[in-house]
Amino acid sequence: MQDYVNTMKAPVTDATRRFVSKPHRMLIGGAWEEASDGGTLDVFDPATGQAFAKVPAGGKADIDRAVAAARKAFDGGDWALMRAVDRERLLMKLADLVEANAQELAELEALDNGKPVTVARFADVALVVDSLRYMAGWATKIGGETMQPSVPIIREREFWGFTRREPVGVVGAIIPWNFPLLMAAWKMGPALASGCTMVLKPAEETPLSALRLAELVQEAGYPAGVFNVVTGLGHTAGAALSSHPHIDKLAFTGSTEIGKLVGKAALDNMTRISLELGGKSPMIVLEDADVDAVATGAAHGIFFNSGQVCTAGSRLFVHKKKFDQVVEGLSNIAAGMKVGAGLDPDTQLGPLVSAVQQERVMGYIRSGFDEGARAAVGGEAGAGGGYFVKPTVLVDARDDMRVVREEIFGPVVVAMPYDDLDEVARRANDTPYGLAASIWSNDLTRVHRLIPRIKAGTVWVNCHTVLDNSMPFGGFKQSGIGREMGRAVFDQYTELKSVLMAL
């Protein structure tokens, strides 16, 4: 594996080469540890299918150690006594360190996940920095409110009431492989700002950026045990974290299928949960929309991150008057995209994360063909040894097809015409998911009439998958429970305590 790093032709920094080639350990209680049983996992480059690093294969014993370290840090010591302003400063320092090491982190994401390095640098890492700084500011602003109680059965006494928001405790975080560093930041920012401690379990496919982040946490000066990282498989380390009796709150991002299992395991211990799950997001194009803008926006909505996005606009509903024009414009963009390795600075569409994911996406495309859909463009796996799928636009689809109803999680969009707003609202909502949607139009009257009819946690207008830290993010229906980002996220990481005093 050392040879693989040394023979990489991509222009990566020396810092990336050094990090990739060194032995990797887990961070538990401020110390770098191997798995208790000595097991390891290979890490693969999705662009070549070759293993290039090893990380510990942590299991239940390692989760137990990490949770104990987090519990010790929460219950006593420097972290428990730290003032809110000092938590704010630590998060700001961590954000500065992430920013200073942005190119290395972007290269690790490109090598580990396959995404284009330019996207990782100017989207993923930039959003991480902004997220940490935004959440840092909330550390000194988390508070309760005062009340004027009127206790009906004790009229002769006067009372004073107030509420407190207190950190929920030890947080277990399980993050996916599509945005490894960003999803870690979405969890750790509000958790650490609130005064919680954390055990992070990154996806087995993409563990490296979490381990590098853990190094930066130490460099920032966080006390031992506040932030712990255990690498391992989902059905071992992830399952142990989900069902751990000493975890106070579990934060999970991933598929709806796995999220249900995680939620059931946590419920046995009455662990607080937040679940950010799958989606089948519609992009709705009204008849007045600009064709060129829609084609460009739809391409971003589905091909960004190779379609491995929970909010990917995988169902494109276009008014019949503009349907052929939009499909032609989108297909032309797809046909011209450069598909290649994430570390190639010219790549626009990288590989999927694994051979398993590549076969899953190709299986959906084949099922679409079998049920009568056809490809306006794409529909094939890419050449070479990596896990590539060409950007694909499917047409001639029906609403009952699997490619229309199920989350594909790849660069595949199904384009379908419609006649009127009533029809498109009904079809857009005809899904168990409700994470996001977008509406493309300059007719604000019709847009405002459509927004409340769409059952989704986020509705974008004339854009898609545009995120801001002040805006709560989460889903309706089977797209999840709870919200990330914004003021609302702190409801997930704090407990609300009422205090009533007789004066």
Coordinates of C-alpha atoms in Angstrom, one line a residue:
M1 CA 0.0 0.0 0.0
Q2 CA 3.0 2.3 0.6
D3 CA 3.9 1.6 -3.1
Y4 CA 0.4 2.7 -4.2
V5 CA 0.8 6.1 -2.4
N6 CA 4.3 6.6 -3.9
T7 CA 3.1 5.8 -7.4
M8 CA 0.1 8.1 -7.4
K9 CA 0.4 10.4 -10.4
A10 CA -2.2 12.9 -9.2
P11 CA -0.8 16.2 -7.9
V12 CA -1.5 15.7 -4.2
T13 CA 0.3 17.5 -1.3
D14 CA 3.1 16.0 0.7
A15 CA 0.8 16.2 3.7
T16 CA -1.7 13.9 2.0
R17 CA 0.9 11.4 1.1
R18 CA 2.3 11.4 4.6
F19 CA -1.1 10.9 6.2
V20 CA -2.2 8.2 3.9
S21 CA 1.0 6.2 4.2
K22 CA 1.3 6.2 8.0
P23 CA -0.3 3.6 10.3
H24 CA -3.8 4.6 11.3
R25 CA -5.3 4.3 14.8
M26 CA -8.5 5.3 16.5
L27 CA -8.8 8.2 18.9
I28 CA -10.2 6.9 22.3
G29 CA -9.9 9.0 25.5
G30 CA -7.1 11.1 24.0
A31 CA -4.9 8.2 23.0
W32 CA -4.4 6.6 19.5
E33 CA -5.5 2.9 19.8
E34 CA -5.6 -0.2 17.6
A35 CA -8.8 -2.4 17.6
S36 CA -9.0 -4.5 20.7
D37 CA -8.7 -7.7 18.7
G38 CA -6.1 -6.2 16.3
G39 CA -8.4 -6.4 13.3
T40 CA -8.1 -4.0 10.3
L41 CA -10.1 -2.9 7.3
D42 CA -8.8 -2.0 3.9
V43 CA -9.6 1.4 2.4
F44 CA -10.2 1.5 -1.4
D45 CA -9.6 4.1 -4.0
P46 CA -13.0 4.2 -5.9
A47 CA -11.2 5.4 -9.1
T48 CA -9.1 2.3 -9.4
G49 CA -10.7 -0.3 -7.0
Q50 CA -7.3 -0.7 -5.3
A51 CA -6.7 -0.8 -1.5
F52 CA -4.4 2.0 -0.4
A53 CA -4.7 2.1 3.4
K54 CA -5.7 0.2 6.5
V55 CA -7.7 1.3 9.5
P56 CA -8.6 -0.5 12.7
A57 CA -11.7 -2.7 12.6
G58 CA -13.2 -1.5 15.9
G59 CA -15.9 -3.5 17.5
K60 CA -18.1 -3.6 20.7
A61 CA -15.1 -3.6 23.1
D62 CA -13.7 -0.5 21.4
I63 CA -17.1 1.3 21.4
D64 CA -17.3 0.5 25.1
R65 CA -13.9 2.1 25.7
A66 CA -14.8 5.1 23.7
V67 CA -18.2 5.6 25.4
A68 CA -16.6 5.3 28.8
A69 CA -14.0 7.9 27.9
A70 CA -16.7 10.2 26.7
R71 CA -18.8 9.6 29.8
K72 CA -15.8 10.4 32.0
A73 CA -15.1 13.7 30.2
F74 CA -18.8 14.7 30.4
D75 CA -19.3 13.9 34.0
G76 CA -16.1 15.6 35.4
G77 CA -12.9 17.3 34.6
D78 CA -12.0 20.3 32.4
W79 CA -14.8 19.9 29.9
A80 CA -17.6 19.7 32.4
L81 CA -16.4 22.9 34.1
M82 CA -15.7 24.8 30.8
R83 CA -17.5 28.0 30.2
A84 CA -19.6 28.5 27.1
V85 CA -17.3 31.2 25.7
D86 CA -14.4 28.8 25.9
R87 CA -16.3 26.1 24.1
E88 CA -17.0 28.7 21.4
R89 CA -13.3 29.6 21.2
L90 CA -12.3 25.9 20.8
L91 CA -14.7 25.4 18.0
M92 CA -13.4 28.5 16.3
K93 CA -9.9 27.3 16.6
L94 CA -10.9 23.9 15.1
A95 CA -12.5 25.7 12.2
D96 CA -9.3 27.7 11.6
L97 CA -7.3 24.4 11.6
V98 CA -9.7 22.8 9.1
E99 CA -9.4 25.9 6.9
A100 CA -5.6 25.8 7.2
N101 CA -5.5 22.2 6.1
A102 CA -8.3 22.4 3.5
Q103 CA -6.4 21.1 0.5
E104 CA -5.2 18.0 2.4
L105 CA -8.7 17.3 3.7
A106 CA -10.1 17.8 0.2
E107 CA -7.6 15.4 -1.3
L108 CA -8.4 12.8 1.4
E109 CA -12.1 13.0 0.5
A110 CA -11.3 12.7 -3.2
L111 CA -9.1 9.7 -2.6
D112 CA -11.4 8.0 -0.1
N113 CA -14.8 8.8 -1.5
G114 CA -14.0 9.4 -5.2
K115 CA -15.6 12.9 -5.5
P116 CA -13.8 15.6 -7.6
V117 CA -11.1 17.3 -5.5
T118 CA -12.3 20.7 -6.6
V119 CA -15.8 19.9 -5.2
A120 CA -14.3 18.6 -2.0
R121 CA -12.2 21.7 -1.6
F122 CA -14.7 24.4 -2.4
A123 CA -18.0 22.7 -1.3
D124 CA -17.4 20.0 1.4
V125 CA -14.4 21.6 3.3
A126 CA -15.7 25.1 2.9
L127 CA -19.1 24.1 4.3
V128 CA -17.3 22.3 7.2
V129 CA -15.5 25.5 8.1
D130 CA -18.7 27.6 7.9
S131 CA -20.7 25.0 9.9
L132 CA -18.2 24.9 12.8
R133 CA -18.0 28.7 13.0
Y134 CA -21.8 29.1 12.9
M135 CA -22.3 26.5 15.6
A136 CA -19.5 28.0 17.7
G137 CA -21.5 31.2 17.9
W138 CA -24.4 29.4 19.4
A139 CA -22.4 28.1 22.4
T140 CA -22.9 31.4 24.3
K141 CA -26.5 31.8 23.1
I142 CA -28.2 28.6 24.3
G143 CA -30.6 29.5 27.0
G144 CA -34.1 29.1 28.4
E145 CA -36.9 31.5 29.2
T146 CA -38.6 32.9 32.3
M147 CA -42.3 32.5 33.2
Q148 CA -44.8 34.0 35.6
P149 CA -46.6 30.9 37.0
S150 CA -50.1 31.1 38.4
V151 CA -50.4 27.9 40.4
P152 CA -54.1 27.5 40.8
I153 CA -54.3 25.5 44.0
I154 CA -51.8 27.6 46.1
R155 CA -53.0 31.1 45.6
E156 CA -51.4 32.4 48.8
R157 CA -47.8 31.9 47.5
E158 CA -45.9 33.6 44.8
F159 CA -43.8 31.5 42.3
W160 CA -41.1 32.1 39.8
G161 CA -40.4 29.8 36.9
F162 CA -37.7 29.4 34.3
T163 CA -36.3 26.8 31.9
R164 CA -32.8 25.7 31.3
R165 CA -31.2 24.0 28.3
E166 CA -28.6 21.6 29.4
P167 CA -26.3 19.3 27.3
V168 CA -28.0 16.0 26.6
G169 CA -24.8 14.1 27.5
V170 CA -22.8 11.6 25.5
V171 CA -23.6 11.6 21.8
G172 CA -23.1 8.7 19.5
A173 CA -22.8 9.8 15.8
I174 CA -22.9 7.5 12.8
I175 CA -22.2 9.2 9.5
P176 CA -22.4 8.1 5.9
W177 CA -19.8 7.8 3.1
N178 CA -21.2 10.4 0.7
F179 CA -20.0 13.5 2.6
P180 CA -17.8 12.1 5.4
L181 CA -16.2 15.3 6.7
L182 CA -19.2 17.5 6.3
M183 CA -21.5 15.0 8.1
A184 CA -19.0 14.7 10.9
A185 CA -19.1 18.5 11.3
W186 CA -22.9 18.6 11.2
K187 CA -22.9 16.3 14.3
M188 CA -19.9 17.5 16.2
G189 CA -20.6 21.3 15.9
P190 CA -23.8 21.5 17.8
A191 CA -22.8 18.6 20.1
L192 CA -19.6 20.3 21.3
A193 CA -21.2 23.8 21.3
S194 CA -23.9 22.4 23.7
G195 CA -21.3 20.9 26.0
C196 CA -21.8 17.3 25.0
T197 CA -19.1 14.7 24.4
M198 CA -19.0 12.5 21.4
V199 CA -18.2 9.1 19.9
L200 CA -18.0 9.2 16.1
K201 CA -18.3 6.1 13.9
P202 CA -17.5 7.0 10.3
A203 CA -18.6 4.8 7.4
E204 CA -16.2 1.9 6.8
E205 CA -15.8 3.0 3.2
T206 CA -14.6 6.5 4.1
P207 CA -12.8 6.6 7.4
L208 CA -9.7 8.7 6.7
S209 CA -11.0 12.3 6.9
A210 CA -12.6 11.5 10.3
L211 CA -9.2 10.3 11.6
R212 CA -7.5 13.4 10.3
L213 CA -10.3 15.6 11.9
A214 CA -9.6 13.8 15.2
E215 CA -5.9 14.9 14.9
L216 CA -7.1 18.5 14.4
V217 CA -9.4 18.2 17.4
Q218 CA -6.4 17.3 19.5
E219 CA -4.3 20.1 18.0
A220 CA -7.1 22.6 18.9
G221 CA -6.7 21.6 22.5
Y222 CA -9.9 19.7 23.4
P223 CA -9.7 17.7 26.6
A224 CA -9.2 13.9 26.3
G225 CA -12.4 12.0 25.8
V226 CA -14.5 14.9 24.5
F227 CA -14.2 13.7 20.9
N228 CA -13.6 10.0 20.1
V229 CA -13.4 8.2 16.7
V230 CA -14.0 4.4 16.3
T231 CA -13.6 3.0 12.8
G232 CA -15.3 -0.3 12.0
L233 CA -18.1 -2.0 10.3
G234 CA -21.7 -1.0 10.6
H235 CA -23.0 -4.3 11.9
T236 CA -20.4 -4.4 14.6
A237 CA -19.2 -1.0 15.7
G238 CA -22.3 0.8 14.4
A239 CA -24.7 -1.7 16.0
A240 CA -22.8 -1.5 19.3
L241 CA -23.0 2.3 19.4
S242 CA -26.7 2.3 18.4
S243 CA -27.6 0.0 21.3
H244 CA -25.2 1.2 23.9
P245 CA -27.0 1.9 27.3
H246 CA -24.7 4.8 28.2
I247 CA -25.3 6.8 25.0
D248 CA -27.7 9.7 25.8
K249 CA -28.3 10.8 22.2
L250 CA -27.7 9.1 18.8
A251 CA -27.4 11.0 15.6
F252 CA -27.5 9.0 12.4
T253 CA -27.3 10.0 8.7
G254 CA -27.8 7.2 6.1
S255 CA -30.4 5.1 4.4
T256 CA -34.0 4.8 5.6
E257 CA -33.5 1.1 5.8
I258 CA -30.6 1.3 8.2
G259 CA -32.0 4.3 10.0
K260 CA -35.0 2.2 11.1
L261 CA -32.7 -0.5 12.6
V262 CA -30.6 2.2 14.3
G263 CA -33.8 3.8 15.7
K264 CA -35.2 0.6 17.0
A265 CA -31.9 -0.3 18.8
A266 CA -31.7 3.1 20.4
L267 CA -35.3 3.0 21.5
D268 CA -34.7 0.0 23.8
N269 CA -32.6 2.3 26.0
M270 CA -34.9 5.4 25.4
T271 CA -31.9 7.0 23.8
R272 CA -32.8 10.3 22.1
I273 CA -32.4 10.0 18.3
S274 CA -32.2 12.2 15.2
L275 CA -32.3 10.4 11.9
E276 CA -31.5 12.1 8.6
L277 CA -32.5 9.5 6.0
G278 CA -33.2 9.0 2.3
G279 CA -35.0 10.9 -0.3
K280 CA -36.5 10.8 -3.8
S281 CA -36.6 14.5 -4.3
P282 CA -38.7 16.0 -7.2
M283 CA -37.6 18.9 -9.3
I284 CA -40.8 20.6 -10.7
V285 CA -40.4 22.7 -13.8
L286 CA -43.3 25.1 -14.5
E287 CA -44.1 26.1 -18.0
D288 CA -42.7 29.6 -17.7
A289 CA -39.2 28.4 -16.6
D290 CA -36.1 29.3 -18.5
V291 CA -35.0 26.1 -20.3
D292 CA -31.2 26.8 -20.1
A293 CA -31.4 27.6 -16.4
V294 CA -33.4 24.5 -15.7
A295 CA -31.1 22.2 -17.6
T296 CA -28.0 23.6 -15.8
G297 CA -29.8 23.5 -12.4
A298 CA -31.2 20.0 -13.0
A299 CA -27.7 18.7 -13.9
H300 CA -26.4 20.1 -10.6
G301 CA -29.3 18.6 -8.8
I302 CA -28.7 15.1 -9.9
F303 CA -25.0 14.8 -10.9
F304 CA -23.5 16.6 -8.0
N305 CA -21.4 14.2 -6.0
S306 CA -22.2 11.5 -8.7
G307 CA -25.8 11.6 -7.5
Q308 CA -24.8 10.2 -4.1
V309 CA -26.8 12.9 -2.3
C310 CA -29.9 12.3 -0.1
T311 CA -31.5 15.4 -1.7
A312 CA -30.6 14.4 -5.3
G313 CA -33.2 15.6 -7.7
S314 CA -33.8 12.2 -9.1
R315 CA -37.4 12.8 -10.4
L316 CA -37.6 15.6 -12.9
F317 CA -41.2 16.7 -13.6
V318 CA -41.4 19.1 -16.6
H319 CA -44.5 20.7 -18.0
K320 CA -45.2 19.1 -21.3
K321 CA -44.7 22.3 -23.2
K322 CA -41.0 22.4 -22.1
F323 CA -40.3 18.7 -21.7
D324 CA -38.4 18.0 -24.9
Q325 CA -36.3 21.1 -24.7
V326 CA -35.3 20.5 -21.0
V327 CA -34.5 16.8 -21.7
E328 CA -32.4 17.8 -24.7
G329 CA -30.5 20.5 -22.7
L330 CA -29.9 18.2 -19.7
S331 CA -28.8 15.3 -21.9
N332 CA -26.3 17.6 -23.7
I333 CA -24.8 18.6 -20.4
A334 CA -24.6 15.0 -19.3
A335 CA -23.0 13.9 -22.5
G336 CA -20.3 16.5 -22.2
M337 CA -19.3 15.9 -18.6
K338 CA -15.8 14.6 -17.9
V339 CA -16.0 11.4 -15.9
G340 CA -12.8 10.5 -14.1
A341 CA -10.8 10.1 -10.9
G342 CA -11.5 12.5 -8.1
L343 CA -7.9 13.6 -7.8
D344 CA -7.9 14.7 -11.5
P345 CA -8.6 18.5 -11.2
D346 CA -10.6 18.4 -14.5
T347 CA -13.0 15.7 -13.4
Q348 CA -16.7 16.8 -13.2
L349 CA -18.2 13.4 -12.3
G350 CA -16.2 11.0 -10.1
P351 CA -16.7 7.3 -9.5
L352 CA -19.3 5.9 -7.1
V353 CA -17.9 5.0 -3.7
S354 CA -17.7 1.2 -4.0
A355 CA -18.2 -1.8 -6.3
V356 CA -21.4 -2.6 -4.3
Q357 CA -22.8 0.9 -5.0
Q358 CA -21.9 0.7 -8.6
E359 CA -23.7 -2.6 -9.0
R360 CA -26.7 -1.2 -7.1
V361 CA -27.0 1.8 -9.4
M362 CA -26.5 -0.3 -12.6
G363 CA -29.2 -2.7 -11.3
Y364 CA -31.7 0.1 -11.1
I365 CA -30.8 1.2 -14.6
R366 CA -31.3 -2.3 -15.9
S367 CA -34.6 -2.6 -14.1
G368 CA -35.7 0.7 -15.7
F369 CA -34.9 -0.7 -19.1
D370 CA -36.7 -4.0 -18.3
E371 CA -39.8 -2.0 -17.4
G372 CA -39.9 0.1 -20.5
A373 CA -37.8 3.2 -19.8
R374 CA -35.0 4.2 -22.2
A375 CA -31.9 6.3 -21.8
A376 CA -31.8 9.7 -23.5
V377 CA -28.1 9.6 -22.5
G378 CA -25.9 7.4 -20.4
G379 CA -27.2 4.1 -19.0
E380 CA -23.8 2.4 -18.9
A381 CA -21.0 1.8 -16.5
G382 CA -17.7 3.7 -17.1
A383 CA -14.6 2.1 -18.5
G384 CA -11.6 1.1 -16.5
G385 CA -11.1 -0.5 -13.1
G386 CA -13.0 2.1 -11.0
Y387 CA -16.6 2.2 -9.9
F388 CA -17.9 4.5 -12.6
V389 CA -21.4 5.0 -13.9
K390 CA -22.0 7.5 -16.8
P391 CA -24.5 10.3 -16.1
T392 CA -27.9 9.0 -17.1
V393 CA -31.2 10.6 -18.1
L394 CA -34.1 8.1 -18.3
V395 CA -37.4 8.9 -20.2
D396 CA -40.6 7.0 -21.1
A397 CA -41.0 6.1 -17.4
R398 CA -44.1 5.4 -15.4
D399 CA -44.7 6.4 -11.8
D400 CA -44.9 2.7 -10.7
M401 CA -41.4 1.8 -11.9
R402 CA -38.7 1.1 -9.3
V403 CA -36.4 3.8 -10.8
V404 CA -39.2 6.4 -10.1
R405 CA -40.2 5.1 -6.6
E406 CA -36.9 4.0 -5.0
E407 CA -33.8 5.9 -4.0
I408 CA -31.1 5.1 -6.6
F409 CA -28.2 7.1 -5.0
G410 CA -26.3 7.5 -8.3
P411 CA -26.1 9.8 -11.3
V412 CA -29.5 8.8 -12.7
V413 CA -32.5 11.1 -13.2
V414 CA -36.0 10.1 -14.5
A415 CA -37.6 12.9 -16.6
M416 CA -41.4 12.8 -16.9
P417 CA -43.9 15.3 -18.4
Y418 CA -47.0 16.6 -16.6
D419 CA -50.1 18.7 -17.5
D420 CA -51.1 20.9 -14.5
L421 CA -50.2 21.8 -10.9
D422 CA -52.7 19.5 -9.3
E423 CA -51.2 16.5 -11.2
V424 CA -47.6 17.4 -10.4
A425 CA -48.3 18.0 -6.7
R426 CA -50.0 14.7 -6.4
R427 CA -47.2 12.8 -8.3
A428 CA -44.4 14.7 -6.4
N429 CA -45.9 13.6 -3.1
D430 CA -46.5 10.0 -4.2
T431 CA -43.5 8.6 -2.4
P432 CA -42.7 7.5 1.2
Y433 CA -39.9 10.1 1.3
G434 CA -40.2 13.8 2.0
L435 CA -36.7 15.3 2.3
A436 CA -36.5 18.0 -0.3
A437 CA -37.9 19.4 -3.6
S438 CA -37.3 22.2 -6.0
I439 CA -39.6 24.4 -8.1
W440 CA -38.4 26.2 -11.2
S441 CA -40.4 29.2 -12.2
N442 CA -40.6 33.0 -12.0
D443 CA -44.3 33.0 -11.5
L444 CA -44.3 33.7 -7.8
T445 CA -48.0 33.4 -7.4
R446 CA -48.0 29.8 -8.6
V447 CA -44.8 29.0 -6.7
H448 CA -46.3 30.2 -3.4
R449 CA -49.4 28.1 -4.1
L450 CA -47.3 25.0 -4.8
I451 CA -44.9 25.3 -1.8
P452 CA -47.3 24.3 0.9
R453 CA -48.6 21.4 -1.1
I454 CA -45.2 19.7 -1.4
K455 CA -44.6 17.4 1.5
A456 CA -40.9 17.9 2.1
G457 CA -38.6 19.4 4.8
T458 CA -36.9 21.8 2.3
V459 CA -38.3 23.4 -0.9
W460 CA -35.8 25.3 -3.1
V461 CA -37.0 27.7 -5.7
N462 CA -34.8 28.1 -8.9
C463 CA -32.0 26.1 -7.3
H464 CA -31.4 22.7 -5.8
T465 CA -29.2 21.3 -2.9
V466 CA -28.2 24.8 -1.8
L467 CA -27.5 24.8 1.9
D468 CA -27.1 27.5 4.5
N469 CA -26.2 26.9 8.2
S470 CA -29.0 29.1 9.4
M471 CA -31.7 26.9 7.6
P472 CA -32.9 23.8 9.4
F473 CA -32.5 20.7 7.3
G474 CA -34.4 17.4 7.7
G475 CA -37.3 15.4 6.3
F476 CA -41.0 14.6 6.4
K477 CA -42.3 11.0 6.4
Q478 CA -39.6 8.3 6.1
S479 CA -36.9 10.9 5.3
G480 CA -36.1 11.2 9.0
I481 CA -36.7 12.5 12.5
G482 CA -35.4 15.9 13.8
R483 CA -33.4 18.6 12.1
E484 CA -29.8 19.5 11.3
M485 CA -28.4 23.0 11.2
G486 CA -30.0 26.3 12.3
R487 CA -31.3 27.1 15.8
A488 CA -33.5 24.0 15.6
V489 CA -30.6 21.6 15.8
F490 CA -30.0 22.4 19.5
D491 CA -33.3 20.9 20.4
Q492 CA -31.6 17.6 19.5
Y493 CA -28.5 18.1 21.7
T494 CA -30.0 19.6 24.8
E495 CA -32.5 18.6 27.4
L496 CA -35.1 21.2 28.5
K497 CA -35.4 21.5 32.3
S498 CA -38.2 23.4 34.1
V499 CA -37.5 25.1 37.4
L500 CA -40.4 26.3 39.6
M501 CA -39.5 28.2 42.8
A502 CA -41.8 29.2 45.7
L503 CA -40.8 32.7 46.9

